[in-house]
mmCIF file of C-alpha atoms in Angstrom:
data_model
loop_
_atom_site.group_PDB
_atom_site.id
_atom_site.type_symbol
_atom_site.label_atom_id
_atom_site.label_comp_id
_atom_site.label_asym_id
_atom_site.label_seq_id
_atom_site.Cartn_x
_atom_site.Cartn_y
_atom_site.Cartn_z
ATOM 1 C CA TYR J 59 24.854 17.090 87.540
ATOM 2 C CA TYR J 60 22.475 15.832 84.861
ATOM 3 C CA MET J 61 23.557 12.175 85.342
ATOM 4 C CA GLY J 62 23.730 12.163 89.184
ATOM 5 C CA ASP J 63 21.861 9.478 91.091
ATOM 6 C CA THR J 64 20.440 11.908 93.598
ATOM 7 C CA ASP J 65 18.666 14.130 91.124
ATOM 8 C CA ARG J 66 17.107 12.508 88.166
ATOM 9 C CA ARG J 67 16.483 14.694 85.436
ATOM 10 C CA GLY J 68 15.496 13.748 81.897
ATOM 11 C CA PRO J 69 16.471 15.017 78.423
ATOM 12 C CA THR J 70 13.412 17.293 78.482
ATOM 13 C CA ASP J 71 14.802 19.153 81.485
ATOM 14 C CA PHE J 72 18.088 19.624 79.682
ATOM 15 C CA ILE J 73 16.374 21.030 76.594
ATOM 16 C CA ASN J 74 14.250 23.345 78.669
ATOM 17 C CA GLN J 75 17.338 24.883 80.306
ATOM 18 C CA VAL J 76 19.294 25.235 77.062
ATOM 19 C CA LEU J 77 16.534 26.530 74.819
ATOM 20 C CA PRO J 78 16.532 30.116 76.064
ATOM 21 C CA VAL J 79 20.221 30.366 75.411
ATOM 22 C CA VAL J 80 19.835 28.900 71.936
ATOM 23 C CA ALA J 81 16.882 31.107 71.237
ATOM 24 C CA THR J 82 18.948 34.272 72.011
ATOM 25 C CA CYS J 83 22.155 33.330 70.206
ATOM 26 C CA VAL J 84 20.706 32.096 66.873
ATOM 27 C CA PRO J 85 19.063 35.350 65.862
ATOM 28 C CA ILE J 86 22.171 37.272 66.794
ATOM 29 C CA VAL J 87 24.405 34.914 64.669
ATOM 30 C CA ILE J 88 21.949 35.232 61.763
ATOM 31 C CA ALA J 89 21.908 39.081 62.050
ATOM 32 C CA LEU J 90 25.686 39.182 61.970
ATOM 33 C CA VAL J 91 25.860 36.994 58.906
ATOM 34 C CA VAL J 92 23.368 39.150 57.168
ATOM 35 C CA LEU J 93 25.196 42.320 58.073
ATOM 36 C CA CYS J 94 28.449 40.780 56.767
ATOM 37 C CA VAL J 95 26.825 39.904 53.431
ATOM 38 C CA LEU J 96 25.426 43.347 52.979
ATOM 39 C CA LEU J 97 28.675 45.134 53.771
ATOM 40 C CA ARG J 98 30.528 42.822 51.503
ATOM 41 C CA GLY J 99 28.062 43.656 48.715
ATOM 42 C CA ILE J 100 28.529 47.446 49.316
ATOM 43 C CA TRP J 101 32.235 47.046 49.256
ATOM 44 C CA LEU J 102 32.229 45.127 46.026
ATOM 45 C CA ASP J 103 29.929 47.668 44.383
ATOM 46 C CA ARG J 104 32.224 50.492 45.277
ATOM 47 C CA LYS J 105 35.224 48.556 44.008
ATOM 48 C CA HIS J 106 33.578 47.833 40.769
ATOM 49 C CA SER J 107 32.226 51.419 40.223
ATOM 50 C CA ALA J 108 35.815 52.751 40.976
ATOM 51 C CA LYS J 109 37.110 50.529 38.112
ATOM 52 C CA ARG J 110 34.303 51.780 35.706
ATOM 53 C CA GLU J 111 35.203 55.419 36.349
ATOM 54 C CA HIS J 112 37.087 56.586 33.272
ATOM 55 C CA ILE J 113 39.934 58.985 33.581
ATOM 56 C CA PRO J 114 40.094 60.813 30.298
ATOM 57 C CA THR J 115 43.192 60.922 28.154
ATOM 58 C CA LYS J 116 44.316 62.931 25.173
ATOM 59 C CA GLU J 117 42.997 60.314 22.872
ATOM 60 C CA ASP J 118 39.500 60.768 24.174
ATOM 61 C CA PHE J 119 39.407 64.297 22.716
ATOM 62 C CA ALA J 120 40.933 63.658 19.222
ATOM 63 C CA LEU J 121 37.769 64.678 17.703
ATOM 64 C CA PHE J 122 38.408 68.278 18.770
ATOM 65 C CA ASP J 123 41.987 68.631 17.251
ATOM 66 C CA GLU J 124 40.792 70.553 14.114
ATOM 67 C CA LEU J 125 38.254 72.907 15.872
ATOM 68 C CA PRO J 126 38.810 76.475 14.704
ATOM 69 C CA LEU J 127 38.529 77.746 18.354
ATOM 70 C CA SER J 128 40.703 76.990 21.329
ATOM 71 C CA TYR J 129 39.514 73.896 23.099
ATOM 72 C CA SER J 130 41.114 72.450 26.322
ATOM 73 C CA VAL J 131 40.187 69.958 29.032
ATOM 74 C CA TYR J 132 41.155 70.218 32.765
ATOM 75 C CA HIS J 133 41.117 68.146 35.970
ATOM 76 C CA VAL J 134 40.150 70.616 38.588
ATOM 77 C CA THR J 135 41.691 69.990 42.066
ATOM 78 C CA HIS J 136 42.665 71.879 45.331
ATOM 79 C CA ALA J 137 46.079 73.486 44.995
ATOM 80 C CA GLU J 138 48.564 71.881 47.429
ATOM 81 C CA HIS J 139 48.510 73.246 51.030
ATOM 82 C CA SER J 140 45.738 75.813 50.171
ATOM 83 C CA GLU J 141 42.179 76.328 49.747
ATOM 84 C CA LEU J 142 42.790 77.682 46.221
ATOM 85 C CA TYR J 143 41.787 75.549 43.318
ATOM 86 C CA ASP J 144 44.058 74.645 40.426
ATOM 87 C CA ALA J 145 43.578 72.722 37.164
ATOM 88 C CA GLU J 146 45.767 70.237 35.547
ATOM 89 C CA ILE J 147 45.847 70.297 31.705
ATOM 90 C CA ILE J 148 44.550 67.035 30.230
ATOM 91 C CA TYR J 149 44.020 67.993 26.580
ATOM 92 C CA VAL J 150 44.694 70.959 24.363
ATOM 93 C CA ASN J 151 43.930 71.322 20.575
ATOM 94 C CA HIS J 152 46.053 73.103 17.925
ATOM 95 C CA ARG J 153 44.180 76.492 18.348
ATOM 96 C CA PHE J 154 44.990 76.588 22.093
ATOM 97 C CA ILE J 155 48.638 75.996 21.379
ATOM 98 C CA GLU J 156 48.589 78.879 18.893
ATOM 99 C CA LEU J 157 46.767 81.345 21.278
ATOM 100 C CA GLY J 158 48.599 80.146 24.459
ATOM 101 C CA GLU J 159 51.995 80.223 22.702
ATOM 102 C CA ILE J 160 52.980 77.081 24.429
ATOM 103 C CA ALA J 161 53.972 73.625 23.019
ATOM 104 C CA GLU J 162 51.630 70.788 23.570
ATOM 105 C CA LYS J 163 54.134 68.663 25.434
ATOM 106 C CA ALA J 164 54.797 71.654 27.806
ATOM 107 C CA ALA J 165 51.053 72.016 28.694
ATOM 108 C CA LEU J 166 49.869 68.522 29.070
ATOM 109 C CA GLY J 167 50.158 67.282 32.673
ATOM 110 C CA HIS J 168 50.959 70.630 34.044
ATOM 111 C CA HIS J 169 48.797 72.942 36.199
ATOM 112 C CA VAL J 170 47.427 76.319 35.094
ATOM 113 C CA ARG J 171 48.771 78.143 38.134
ATOM 114 C CA GLU J 172 52.397 76.809 37.192
ATOM 115 C CA LEU J 173 52.045 77.886 33.317
ATOM 116 C CA TYR J 174 49.895 80.937 33.556
ATOM 117 C CA PRO J 175 50.448 82.540 36.989
ATOM 118 C CA TYR J 176 48.949 85.793 35.838
ATOM 119 C CA ILE J 177 45.386 84.384 35.394
ATOM 120 C CA GLY J 178 42.880 85.911 37.776
ATOM 121 C CA GLU J 179 41.077 83.886 40.449
ATOM 122 C CA GLU J 180 37.813 84.267 38.602
ATOM 123 C CA TRP J 181 39.038 81.763 36.086
ATOM 124 C CA TYR J 182 39.642 79.148 38.749
ATOM 125 C CA GLU J 183 36.133 79.930 40.340
ATOM 126 C CA TYR J 184 34.564 79.369 36.872
ATOM 127 C CA ALA J 185 36.411 76.045 36.332
ATOM 128 C CA LYS J 186 35.485 74.776 39.771
ATOM 129 C CA ARG J 187 31.830 75.627 39.464
ATOM 130 C CA ALA J 188 31.790 73.871 35.990
ATOM 131 C CA ALA J 189 33.778 70.812 37.025
ATOM 132 C CA LEU J 190 32.346 70.162 40.471
ATOM 133 C CA ASP J 191 28.719 71.675 40.203
ATOM 134 C CA GLY J 192 28.123 70.973 36.560
ATOM 135 C CA GLU J 193 27.404 74.645 35.605
ATOM 136 C CA THR J 194 28.037 76.061 32.095
ATOM 137 C CA ILE J 195 29.488 79.489 32.304
ATOM 138 C CA GLU J 196 30.127 81.957 29.443
ATOM 139 C CA HIS J 197 32.175 85.122 30.078
ATOM 140 C CA VAL J 198 34.158 87.709 28.090
ATOM 141 C CA TYR J 199 37.803 87.180 29.300
ATOM 142 C CA THR J 200 40.486 89.758 28.854
ATOM 143 C CA ASP J 201 44.061 88.425 28.588
ATOM 144 C CA PRO J 202 46.115 90.495 31.306
ATOM 145 C CA LEU J 203 49.247 90.376 29.149
ATOM 146 C CA SER J 204 48.119 91.156 25.725
ATOM 147 C CA GLY J 205 44.866 92.993 26.553
ATOM 148 C CA GLN J 206 43.005 90.874 23.951
ATOM 149 C CA LYS J 207 39.296 89.897 24.690
ATOM 150 C CA PHE J 208 38.090 86.350 24.256
ATOM 151 C CA HIS J 209 34.505 84.780 24.462
ATOM 152 C CA PHE J 210 35.143 82.185 27.207
ATOM 153 C CA LYS J 211 32.957 79.260 27.781
ATOM 154 C CA VAL J 212 33.493 76.266 30.357
ATOM 155 C CA TRP J 213 31.390 73.359 31.243
ATOM 156 C CA GLN J 214 31.692 69.797 32.823
ATOM 157 C CA VAL J 215 32.825 66.895 30.656
ATOM 158 C CA VAL J 216 33.317 63.153 31.235
ATOM 159 C CA CYS J 217 32.448 63.162 34.929
ATOM 160 C CA PRO J 218 32.632 65.494 37.905
ATOM 161 C CA GLY J 219 36.014 67.055 38.477
ATOM 162 C CA TYR J 220 36.646 67.638 34.714
ATOM 163 C CA CYS J 221 35.817 70.698 32.669
ATOM 164 C CA ALA J 222 36.424 71.841 29.131
ATOM 165 C CA THR J 223 36.956 75.352 28.007
ATOM 166 C CA THR J 224 36.735 77.145 24.673
ATOM 167 C CA TYR J 225 38.215 80.569 23.794
ATOM 168 C CA GLN J 226 37.205 82.447 20.661
ATOM 169 C CA GLU J 227 38.367 85.967 19.895
ATOM 170 C CA ALA J 228 35.606 88.462 20.862
#
């Protein structure tokens, strides 16, 4: 068509016909490249921040081993197949073991609902509020089995989702 003998068109006619198509496609391609670069940057940032998040271990709390009051750390989560909250025991000190009358190995990695099924729902509510909302809560807690009263304090530690508690005889 452009080279036919009947219609003599020059290179400027060809450029004038192609220019609107190029002018439309180039900005679209540039926008797609910029969008891909931004999305990749967001993805990499999330990937690196997930690696930076520290999951606490027993060694992180070794400083609290010799406290004269009961100290324990929990990871607060939803209980399976329920709206109820539960708490996995991450750390306990020697005083917690004495008061709870349970061996350290039997406590670590287990859930509170599993080990202490008699604890009231208010304990879980306090743990949830501390771990997820960052509140510090103090309360007088009465052990339902022994009737003994304890000054109970719970607050967020390390990062959201984790809380520490102390018990001291009231």
